[in-house]
């Protein structure tokens, strides 16, 4: 037994010796197969990168400085990030001789319509005109529809103006190139837009945001959640147009976003009209029942409350639709003049709903007066519902609708900033030092 144990121990020791020897031989073979470290190869690109900045300014005595090679081993373990430098968008080519600048008289200046400009806008016009010291009057002629095209920086249109200027035989005092013409035209349109639309539009959109924020949770859940997002977008668009009109006018993407908001406003309006008409149809059917009892009074009260809530949302939606259309006019779009005008359709729908509400109020009043409750049912709840229905029927029906009708009519009658077919106008500029004022003349003079 002792011999067997000794043999087992000896066998184990022999196997352990063979295993240790195999590990040593394998380790040497692995070290022979591995590639030797090449710090010199890795340091070469680093030295090459540093050379362009150091070569022009390093004196011969500073050549043995070894600071960059010392930092090389620490940076070899991490990959060097690749930086892609995007080339800036090239500016639009400047087109010479776009708008003629002519002298103007004091009499023409006195008869023109003044524009309100900020200090920044005034300084930009002075820089575009490159005026000298002293007070001087200038005039720039605009045919119908040209001010918007120039203010947007429409290059093909400016090339057309430049071609016409090259063919002109009469010599002008001076000419504005495309860059200066865009700045001057956009600034003049900004003053006109602020005066006509943007101040009132900003107030109206703020009122809509206040109304939406003041709605109860129950009423907010009954309406359309898209309307709140729409009003926030309209508020942001109106603020951007007021603060930086010249830049916003030239952005096609900005105008497309306003058009998309107007489409959203029209879709929300149509959905709310459909829902409101559905409730009116139920009320109409209820008023034509032969017996108007306790159940009919309770149902009429619930439907009338729902109708009032929906009409409030409908009023906000109509004002949002009007605001979106005004923004389109501000950005140079022409007001709709065809039979498919969404503003005219919205105003007609509101007026038709108002007339239907008046008719239903009269019939509901007659039904409420003739309502009879069941004798075996308690009359306390029945009388309370009758009193509530009587109060809602006697409410002023037209008062909540009038603000929306007024906004729709104002948007429909909005005159384009640069209408087609209108007489030619002259933009008058009075420059004095580093400031200027602007006025629109009625005609070409």
Coordinates of N, CA, C and O in Angstrom, one line a residue, residues 1-166:
X1 N 0.8 -1.2 0.0 CA 0.0 0.0 0.0 C 0.9 1.2 0.0 O 0.6 2.2 -0.7
X2 N 1.9 1.2 0.7 CA 2.8 2.4 0.8 C 3.6 2.5 -0.5 O 3.8 3.7 -1.0
X3 N 3.9 1.5 -1.2 CA 4.6 1.5 -2.5 C 3.6 2.1 -3.6 O 4.0 3.0 -4.4
X4 N 2.4 1.8 -3.5 CA 1.4 2.3 -4.5 C 1.2 3.8 -4.3 O 1.2 4.6 -5.3
X5 N 1.2 4.2 -3.1 CA 1.0 5.7 -2.8 C 2.3 6.4 -3.3 O 2.2 7.5 -3.9
X6 N 3.4 5.9 -3.1 CA 4.7 6.5 -3.6 C 4.7 6.6 -5.1 O 5.1 7.6 -5.7
X7 N 4.2 5.5 -5.8 CA 4.2 5.6 -7.2 C 3.2 6.6 -7.8 O 3.5 7.3 -8.7
X8 N 2.1 6.8 -7.1 CA 1.1 7.8 -7.5 C 1.7 9.2 -7.4 O 1.6 10.1 -8.2
X9 N 2.4 9.4 -6.2 CA 3.0 10.7 -6.0 C 4.1 11.0 -7.0 O 4.2 12.1 -7.6
X10 N 4.9 10.0 -7.3 CA 5.9 10.2 -8.3 C 5.3 10.5 -9.7 O 5.9 11.4 -10.4
X11 N 4.3 9.8 -10.1 CA 3.6 10.1 -11.4 C 3.1 11.5 -11.4 O 3.2 12.2 -12.4
X12 N 2.5 12.0 -10.3 CA 2.0 13.3 -10.3 C 3.1 14.3 -10.4 O 3.0 15.3 -11.2
X13 N 4.2 14.1 -9.8 CA 5.3 15.0 -9.9 C 5.9 15.1 -11.3 O 6.3 16.1 -11.8
X14 N 6.0 13.9 -11.9 CA 6.5 13.9 -13.3 C 5.5 14.7 -14.2 O 6.0 15.5 -15.1
X15 N 4.2 14.5 -14.1 CA 3.3 15.2 -14.9 C 3.3 16.7 -14.7 O 3.2 17.5 -15.6
X16 N 3.5 17.1 -13.4 CA 3.6 18.5 -13.1 C 4.9 19.1 -13.7 O 4.9 20.2 -14.2
X17 N 6.0 18.4 -13.7 CA 7.2 18.9 -14.4 C 7.0 19.0 -15.9 O 7.5 20.0 -16.4
X18 N 6.4 18.0 -16.5 CA 6.1 18.2 -17.9 C 5.3 19.4 -18.2 O 5.5 20.1 -19.2
X19 N 4.3 19.7 -17.4 CA 3.3 20.8 -17.7 C 4.1 22.1 -17.5 O 3.9 23.0 -18.3
X20 N 4.9 22.2 -16.5 CA 5.7 23.5 -16.3 C 6.6 23.7 -17.4 O 6.8 24.8 -17.9
X21 N 7.3 22.6 -17.9 CA 8.2 22.8 -19.0 C 7.5 23.2 -20.3 O 8.0 24.0 -21.1
X22 N 6.3 22.7 -20.5 CA 5.5 23.1 -21.7 C 5.1 24.5 -21.7 O 5.1 25.2 -22.7
X23 N 4.7 25.0 -20.5 CA 4.3 26.4 -20.3 C 5.5 27.4 -20.6 O 5.3 28.4 -21.3
X24 N 6.7 27.0 -20.2 CA 7.9 27.8 -20.4 C 8.2 27.9 -21.9 O 8.4 28.9 -22.5
X25 N 8.1 26.7 -22.6 CA 8.4 26.7 -24.0 C 7.4 27.4 -24.8 O 7.7 28.2 -25.7
X26 N 6.1 27.4 -24.4 CA 5.0 28.1 -25.1 C 5.1 29.6 -24.9 O 4.9 30.4 -25.8
X27 N 5.6 30.0 -23.7 CA 5.8 31.4 -23.5 C 6.9 32.0 -24.4 O 6.8 33.1 -24.9
X28 N 8.0 31.2 -24.5 CA 9.1 31.7 -25.4 C 8.6 31.8 -26.8 O 9.0 32.7 -27.6
X29 N 7.9 30.8 -27.3 CA 7.4 30.8 -28.7 C 6.5 32.0 -28.9 O 6.5 32.6 -29.9
X30 N 5.6 32.3 -28.0 CA 4.7 33.5 -28.2 C 5.5 34.8 -28.2 O 5.2 35.7 -29.0
X31 N 6.5 34.9 -27.4 CA 7.3 36.2 -27.4 C 8.0 36.3 -28.7 O 8.3 37.4 -29.1
X32 N 8.5 35.1 -29.3 CA 9.2 35.2 -30.5 C 8.2 35.6 -31.7 O 8.6 36.3 -32.6
X33 N 7.0 35.2 -31.6 CA 6.0 35.5 -32.7 C 5.5 36.9 -32.6 O 5.1 37.5 -33.6
X34 N 5.5 37.6 -31.5 CA 4.9 38.9 -31.4 C 5.9 39.9 -32.1 O 7.1 39.8 -32.0
X35 N 5.2 40.9 -32.7 CA 6.0 42.0 -33.4 C 6.6 42.9 -32.4 O 6.0 43.2 -31.4
X36 N 7.8 43.3 -32.6 CA 8.5 44.1 -31.6 C 7.9 45.5 -31.6 O 7.3 46.0 -32.6
X37 N 7.8 46.2 -30.5 CA 7.2 47.5 -30.4 C 8.0 48.5 -31.3 O 9.2 48.4 -31.5
X38 N 7.2 49.4 -32.0 CA 7.8 50.3 -32.9 C 7.5 51.7 -32.5 O 6.7 52.4 -33.2
X39 N 8.1 52.2 -31.5 CA 7.8 53.6 -31.1 C 8.3 54.6 -32.1 O 7.7 55.6 -32.3
X40 N 9.3 54.3 -32.9 CA 9.8 55.2 -33.8 C 8.8 55.4 -35.0 O 8.6 56.5 -35.5
X41 N 8.2 54.3 -35.4 CA 7.2 54.4 -36.5 C 6.0 55.2 -36.1 O 5.5 56.0 -36.8
X42 N 5.6 55.0 -34.8 CA 4.4 55.8 -34.4 C 4.8 57.2 -34.1 O 3.9 58.1 -34.2
X43 N 6.0 57.5 -33.7 CA 6.4 58.9 -33.5 C 6.6 59.7 -34.7 O 6.5 60.9 -34.7
X44 N 6.8 59.0 -35.8 CA 7.1 59.7 -37.1 C 5.9 60.6 -37.5 O 6.0 61.8 -37.8
X45 N 4.6 60.0 -37.5 CA 3.4 60.9 -37.8 C 3.3 62.0 -36.9 O 2.9 63.1 -37.3
X46 N 3.5 61.8 -35.6 CA 3.4 62.9 -34.6 C 4.4 64.0 -34.9 O 4.1 65.2 -34.9
X47 N 5.6 63.6 -35.2 CA 6.6 64.7 -35.5 C 6.2 65.4 -36.8 O 6.4 66.6 -36.9
X48 N 5.6 64.7 -37.7 CA 5.2 65.3 -39.0 C 4.1 66.3 -38.8 O 4.0 67.3 -39.4
X49 N 3.1 65.9 -37.9 CA 2.0 66.8 -37.6 C 2.5 68.1 -36.9 O 2.0 69.2 -37.2
X50 N 3.5 68.0 -36.0 CA 4.0 69.1 -35.3 C 4.9 70.0 -36.1 O 5.1 71.2 -35.8
X51 N 5.4 69.5 -37.2 CA 6.5 70.2 -38.0 C 5.9 71.5 -38.6 O 6.6 72.5 -38.6
X52 N 4.7 71.5 -39.2 CA 4.3 72.7 -39.9 C 4.2 73.9 -39.0 O 4.4 75.0 -39.4
X53 N 3.8 73.7 -37.7 CA 3.6 74.9 -36.9 C 4.9 75.3 -36.2 O 5.1 76.4 -35.8
X54 N 5.9 74.4 -36.1 CA 7.2 74.7 -35.5 C 8.2 75.2 -36.4 O 9.1 75.9 -36.1
X55 N 8.2 74.7 -37.7 CA 9.3 75.0 -38.6 C 9.5 76.5 -38.9 O 10.6 77.0 -38.9
X56 N 8.4 77.3 -39.1 CA 8.7 78.7 -39.5 C 9.3 79.5 -38.4 O 9.8 80.6 -38.7
X57 N 9.0 79.1 -37.1 CA 9.4 80.1 -36.1 C 10.5 79.6 -35.2 O 11.1 80.3 -34.4
X58 N 10.9 78.3 -35.3 CA 11.9 77.7 -34.3 C 13.3 78.0 -34.9 O 13.6 77.8 -36.0
X59 N 14.2 78.6 -34.0 CA 15.5 78.8 -34.4 C 16.3 77.5 -34.3 O 15.9 76.6 -33.7
X60 N 17.5 77.5 -34.9 CA 18.4 76.3 -34.9 C 18.7 75.9 -33.5 O 18.8 74.7 -33.2
X61 N 18.9 76.8 -32.6 CA 19.2 76.4 -31.2 C 18.1 75.7 -30.5 O 18.3 75.0 -29.6
X62 N 16.8 75.9 -31.0 CA 15.7 75.3 -30.3 C 15.3 73.9 -30.9 O 14.3 73.3 -30.5
X63 N 16.1 73.4 -31.8 CA 15.8 72.1 -32.5 C 15.8 71.0 -31.6 O 15.0 70.1 -31.7
X64 N 16.7 70.8 -30.6 CA 16.8 69.6 -29.7 C 15.7 69.5 -28.7 O 15.8 68.7 -27.8
X65 N 14.7 70.4 -28.7 CA 13.6 70.4 -27.7 C 12.9 69.1 -27.8 O 12.4 68.7 -28.9
X66 N 12.8 68.3 -26.7 CA 12.2 67.0 -26.8 C 10.9 66.9 -26.1 O 10.4 65.8 -25.8
X67 N 10.1 68.0 -25.9 CA 8.8 67.9 -25.3 C 7.8 67.1 -26.1 O 7.1 66.2 -25.6
X68 N 7.6 67.4 -27.4 CA 6.6 66.6 -28.2 C 6.9 65.1 -28.2 O 6.0 64.3 -28.0
X69 N 8.2 64.6 -28.5 CA 8.4 63.2 -28.5 C 8.1 62.5 -27.1 O 7.7 61.4 -27.0
X70 N 8.3 63.2 -26.0 CA 8.1 62.7 -24.7 C 6.6 62.4 -24.5 O 6.2 61.4 -23.8
X71 N 5.7 63.2 -25.1 CA 4.2 63.0 -24.9 C 3.7 61.9 -25.9 O 2.5 61.5 -25.8
X72 N 4.5 61.4 -26.8 CA 4.1 60.5 -27.9 C 3.6 59.2 -27.3 O 2.5 58.7 -27.7
X73 N 4.4 58.5 -26.4 CA 3.9 57.2 -25.9 C 2.6 57.2 -25.2 O 1.8 56.3 -25.3
X74 N 2.2 58.3 -24.6 CA 0.9 58.4 -23.9 C -0.2 58.5 -24.8 O -1.3 58.0 -24.6
X75 N 0.0 59.0 -26.0 CA -1.1 59.2 -27.0 C -1.2 58.0 -27.9 O -2.1 58.0 -28.8
X76 N -0.3 57.0 -27.9 CA -0.4 55.9 -28.8 C -1.5 55.0 -28.4 O -1.9 54.2 -29.2
X77 N -1.9 54.9 -27.1 CA -2.9 53.9 -26.7 C -4.3 54.3 -27.1 O -5.2 53.5 -27.1
X78 N -4.5 55.6 -27.4 CA -5.9 56.1 -27.7 C -5.9 56.5 -29.2 O -5.0 57.1 -29.7
X79 N -7.0 56.1 -29.9 CA -7.1 56.5 -31.3 C -7.3 58.0 -31.5 O -7.9 58.7 -30.6
X80 N -6.7 58.6 -32.5 CA -6.8 60.0 -32.8 C -8.2 60.3 -33.4 O -8.5 59.7 -34.5
X81 N -9.0 61.1 -32.8 CA -10.4 61.4 -33.4 C -10.2 62.1 -34.8 O -9.3 62.9 -35.0
X82 N -11.1 61.8 -35.7 CA -11.1 62.4 -37.0 C -12.1 63.6 -37.0 O -13.2 63.4 -36.7
X83 N -11.6 64.7 -37.3 CA -12.4 65.9 -37.4 C -12.7 66.3 -38.8 O -11.8 66.5 -39.6
X84 N -14.0 66.3 -39.1 CA -14.4 66.7 -40.5 C -14.8 68.2 -40.5 O -15.7 68.6 -39.8
X85 N -14.1 69.0 -41.2 CA -14.4 70.4 -41.3 C -15.3 70.7 -42.5 O -14.9 70.4 -43.7
X86 N -16.5 71.1 -42.2 CA -17.4 71.4 -43.3 C -17.1 72.8 -43.9 O -17.0 73.8 -43.1
X87 N -17.1 72.9 -45.1 CA -16.9 74.2 -45.8 C -18.1 75.1 -45.6 O -19.2 74.6 -45.7
X88 N -17.9 76.3 -45.3 CA -19.1 77.2 -45.1 C -19.8 77.4 -46.4 O -19.3 77.3 -47.5
X89 N -21.1 77.7 -46.3 CA -22.0 77.9 -47.4 C -21.5 79.1 -48.1 O -21.5 80.2 -47.5
X90 N -21.2 79.1 -49.4 CA -20.8 80.3 -50.1 C -21.9 81.3 -50.2 O -23.1 81.0 -50.4
X91 N -21.5 82.5 -50.0 CA -22.6 83.6 -50.1 C -23.1 83.7 -51.5 O -22.4 83.4 -52.5
X92 N -24.3 84.3 -51.6 CA -24.9 84.5 -52.9 C -24.0 85.5 -53.7 O -23.5 86.5 -53.1
X93 N -23.8 85.3 -55.0 CA -23.0 86.3 -55.7 C -23.7 87.6 -55.8 O -24.9 87.8 -55.9
X94 N -22.9 88.6 -55.7 CA -23.3 90.0 -55.7 C -23.6 90.4 -57.2 O -22.8 90.3 -58.0
X95 N -24.8 90.9 -57.4 CA -25.2 91.4 -58.7 C -25.2 92.9 -58.7 O -25.8 93.6 -57.9
X96 N -24.5 93.5 -59.6 CA -24.3 95.0 -59.7 C -25.5 95.6 -60.4 O -26.3 95.0 -61.1
X97 N -25.7 96.9 -60.1 CA -26.7 97.7 -60.8 C -28.1 97.0 -60.7 O -28.7 96.7 -61.8
X98 N -28.7 96.9 -59.5 CA -30.0 96.3 -59.4 C -31.1 97.4 -59.2 O -32.1 97.4 -59.9
X99 N -30.9 98.3 -58.3 CA -31.9 99.4 -58.0 C -31.2 100.7 -58.2 O -30.1 100.9 -57.7
X100 N -31.9 101.6 -58.9 CA -31.4 102.9 -59.1 C -31.7 103.8 -57.9 O -32.9 103.8 -57.4
X101 N -30.8 104.6 -57.5 CA -31.0 105.5 -56.4 C -30.9 106.9 -57.0 O -30.0 107.4 -57.6
X102 N -32.1 107.6 -56.9 CA -32.2 109.0 -57.5 C -32.4 110.0 -56.4 O -32.8 109.7 -55.3
X103 N -32.2 111.2 -56.7 CA -32.5 112.3 -55.7 C -34.0 112.5 -55.5 O -34.8 112.3 -56.4
X104 N -34.4 112.9 -54.3 CA -35.8 113.2 -54.0 C -35.9 114.7 -53.5 O -34.9 115.2 -53.0
X105 N -37.1 115.2 -53.5 CA -37.3 116.6 -53.1 C -37.9 116.6 -51.7 O -38.5 115.6 -51.3
X106 N -37.8 117.7 -51.1 CA -38.5 117.9 -49.8 C -40.0 117.8 -49.9 O -40.7 117.3 -49.0
X107 N -40.5 118.3 -51.0 CA -42.0 118.3 -51.2 C -42.5 116.9 -51.3 O -43.5 116.5 -50.7
X108 N -41.8 116.0 -52.0 CA -42.2 114.6 -52.2 C -42.1 113.9 -50.8 O -42.9 113.1 -50.5
X109 N -41.1 114.2 -50.1 CA -40.9 113.6 -48.7 C -42.0 114.0 -47.8 O -42.5 113.2 -47.1
X110 N -42.5 115.2 -47.8 CA -43.5 115.7 -46.9 C -44.9 115.0 -47.3 O -45.7 114.8 -46.4
X111 N -45.1 114.6 -48.5 CA -46.3 114.0 -48.9 C -46.4 112.5 -48.8 O -47.4 111.9 -49.0
X112 N -45.3 111.9 -48.4 CA -45.2 110.4 -48.3 C -45.6 109.9 -47.0 O -45.8 110.7 -46.0
X113 N -45.8 108.6 -46.9 CA -46.3 107.9 -45.7 C -45.1 107.5 -44.9 O -44.3 106.7 -45.4
X114 N -44.9 107.9 -43.6 CA -43.7 107.5 -42.9 C -43.8 106.0 -42.4 O -44.8 105.4 -42.2
X115 N -42.6 105.5 -42.2 CA -42.4 104.1 -41.7 C -41.6 104.2 -40.4 O -40.8 105.1 -40.2
X116 N -42.0 103.3 -39.5 CA -41.3 103.2 -38.2 C -40.1 102.2 -38.3 O -40.3 101.1 -38.6
X117 N -38.9 102.7 -38.0 CA -37.7 101.9 -38.0 C -37.1 101.9 -36.7 O -37.1 102.9 -36.0
X118 N -36.4 100.8 -36.4 CA -35.6 100.7 -35.2 C -34.2 101.3 -35.4 O -33.9 101.5 -36.6
X119 N -33.5 101.4 -34.4 CA -32.1 102.0 -34.6 C -31.2 101.0 -35.4 O -30.4 101.4 -36.2
X120 N -31.4 99.7 -35.2 CA -30.7 98.7 -36.0 C -31.0 98.8 -37.4 O -30.2 98.7 -38.3
X121 N -32.3 98.8 -37.7 CA -32.8 98.9 -39.1 C -32.3 100.2 -39.8 O -31.9 100.2 -40.9
X122 N -32.3 101.3 -39.1 CA -31.8 102.6 -39.6 C -30.3 102.5 -39.9 O -29.9 102.9 -41.0
X123 N -29.6 101.9 -39.0 CA -28.1 101.8 -39.3 C -27.8 100.8 -40.5 O -26.9 101.1 -41.2
X124 N -28.6 99.8 -40.7 CA -28.4 98.9 -41.8 C -28.7 99.6 -43.1 O -28.0 99.3 -44.1
X125 N -29.7 100.4 -43.2 CA -30.0 101.2 -44.4 C -28.8 102.2 -44.7 O -28.4 102.3 -45.9
X126 N -28.4 102.8 -43.7 CA -27.3 103.8 -43.9 C -26.0 103.1 -44.4 O -25.3 103.5 -45.3
X127 N -25.8 101.9 -43.8 CA -24.6 101.1 -44.3 C -24.8 100.6 -45.7 O -23.8 100.6 -46.5
X128 N -26.0 100.3 -46.1 CA -26.3 99.8 -47.5 C -26.1 101.0 -48.5 O -25.6 100.8 -49.6
X129 N -26.6 102.2 -48.1 CA -26.5 103.3 -49.0 C -25.1 103.9 -49.0 O -24.7 104.6 -50.0
X130 N -24.3 103.7 -48.0 CA -22.9 104.2 -47.9 C -23.0 105.7 -48.1 O -22.3 106.3 -49.0
X131 N -23.8 106.4 -47.3 CA -24.0 107.8 -47.5 C -22.9 108.6 -46.9 O -22.2 108.1 -46.0
X132 N -22.7 109.8 -47.4 CA -21.7 110.7 -46.8 C -22.3 111.6 -45.7 O -23.5 111.5 -45.5
X133 N -21.6 112.4 -45.1 CA -22.1 113.3 -44.1 C -23.1 114.3 -44.6 O -23.2 114.5 -45.8
X134 N -23.9 114.8 -43.7 CA -24.9 115.8 -44.2 C -26.3 115.1 -44.4 O -26.4 113.9 -44.4
X135 N -27.3 116.0 -44.6 CA -28.6 115.5 -44.9 C -28.9 115.4 -46.4 O -28.6 116.3 -47.1
X136 N -29.4 114.3 -46.8 CA -29.7 114.1 -48.2 C -31.0 113.3 -48.3 O -31.3 112.4 -47.5
X137 N -31.7 113.5 -49.4 CA -32.9 112.7 -49.7 C -32.7 111.8 -50.9 O -32.1 112.3 -52.0
X138 N -33.1 110.6 -50.8 CA -32.9 109.6 -51.9 C -34.3 109.0 -52.2 O -35.2 108.9 -51.4
X139 N -34.4 108.5 -53.4 CA -35.6 107.8 -53.9 C -35.3 106.6 -54.7 O -34.4 106.6 -55.5
X140 N -36.0 105.5 -54.4 CA -35.8 104.2 -55.1 C -37.2 103.8 -55.6 O -38.1 103.6 -54.8
X141 N -37.3 103.6 -56.9 CA -38.6 103.2 -57.5 C -38.8 101.7 -57.4 O -37.9 100.9 -57.7
X142 N -40.1 101.3 -57.1 CA -40.5 99.9 -57.1 C -41.7 99.7 -57.9 O -42.7 100.4 -57.6
X143 N -41.7 98.8 -58.9 CA -42.9 98.5 -59.6 C -43.7 97.5 -58.7 O -43.2 97.0 -57.7
X144 N -45.0 97.3 -59.1 CA -45.8 96.4 -58.3 C -45.2 95.0 -58.2 O -44.9 94.4 -59.2
X145 N -45.1 94.4 -57.0 CA -44.6 93.1 -56.8 C -43.1 93.0 -56.8 O -42.6 91.9 -56.5
X146 N -42.4 94.0 -57.0 CA -40.9 93.9 -57.0 C -40.3 94.0 -55.7 O -39.2 93.5 -55.4
X147 N -40.9 94.7 -54.7 CA -40.3 94.9 -53.4 C -40.2 93.6 -52.7 O -39.1 93.4 -52.0
X148 N -41.2 92.7 -52.8 CA -41.1 91.4 -52.1 C -40.0 90.6 -52.7 O -39.2 89.9 -52.0
X149 N -39.9 90.6 -54.0 CA -38.9 89.8 -54.7 C -37.5 90.2 -54.3 O -36.6 89.4 -54.1
X150 N -37.3 91.5 -54.3 CA -36.0 92.1 -53.9 C -35.7 91.8 -52.5 O -34.6 91.4 -52.1
X151 N -36.7 92.0 -51.6 CA -36.5 91.8 -50.2 C -36.2 90.3 -49.8 O -35.5 90.1 -48.9
X152 N -36.7 89.4 -50.6 CA -36.4 88.0 -50.4 C -35.0 87.6 -51.0 O -34.5 86.5 -50.7
X153 N -34.4 88.5 -51.7 CA -33.1 88.2 -52.3 C -33.2 87.2 -53.5 O -32.3 86.4 -53.7
X154 N -34.3 87.3 -54.3 CA -34.5 86.4 -55.4 C -33.4 86.7 -56.5 O -33.5 87.7 -57.2
X155 N -32.4 85.9 -56.6 CA -31.3 86.1 -57.5 C -31.8 86.2 -59.0 O -31.3 87.1 -59.7
X156 N -32.6 85.2 -59.5 CA -33.0 85.4 -60.9 C -33.7 86.7 -61.2 O -33.5 87.3 -62.2
X157 N -34.6 87.1 -60.3 CA -35.3 88.4 -60.5 C -34.3 89.6 -60.5 O -34.4 90.5 -61.3
X158 N -33.3 89.5 -59.6 CA -32.3 90.6 -59.6 C -31.5 90.6 -60.9 O -31.1 91.7 -61.3
X159 N -31.2 89.4 -61.4 CA -30.5 89.4 -62.7 C -31.3 90.1 -63.8 O -30.8 90.7 -64.7
X160 N -32.6 89.9 -63.7 CA -33.5 90.5 -64.7 C -33.5 92.0 -64.5 O -33.4 92.8 -65.5
X161 N -33.5 92.5 -63.3 CA -33.4 93.9 -63.0 C -32.0 94.5 -63.5 O -32.0 95.6 -64.1
X162 N -31.0 93.7 -63.2 CA -29.6 94.2 -63.7 C -29.6 94.2 -65.2 O -28.9 95.1 -65.8
X163 N -30.2 93.2 -65.9 CA -30.2 93.3 -67.3 C -30.9 94.5 -67.9 O -30.5 95.1 -68.9
X164 N -32.0 94.8 -67.2 CA -32.8 96.0 -67.7 C -32.0 97.3 -67.4 O -32.0 98.2 -68.2
X165 N -31.2 97.3 -66.3 CA -30.4 98.4 -66.0 C -29.3 98.6 -67.0 O -29.0 99.7 -67.4
X166 N -28.7 97.5 -67.5 CA -27.7 97.6 -68.5 C -28.2 98.1 -69.8 O -27.4 98.8 -70.5

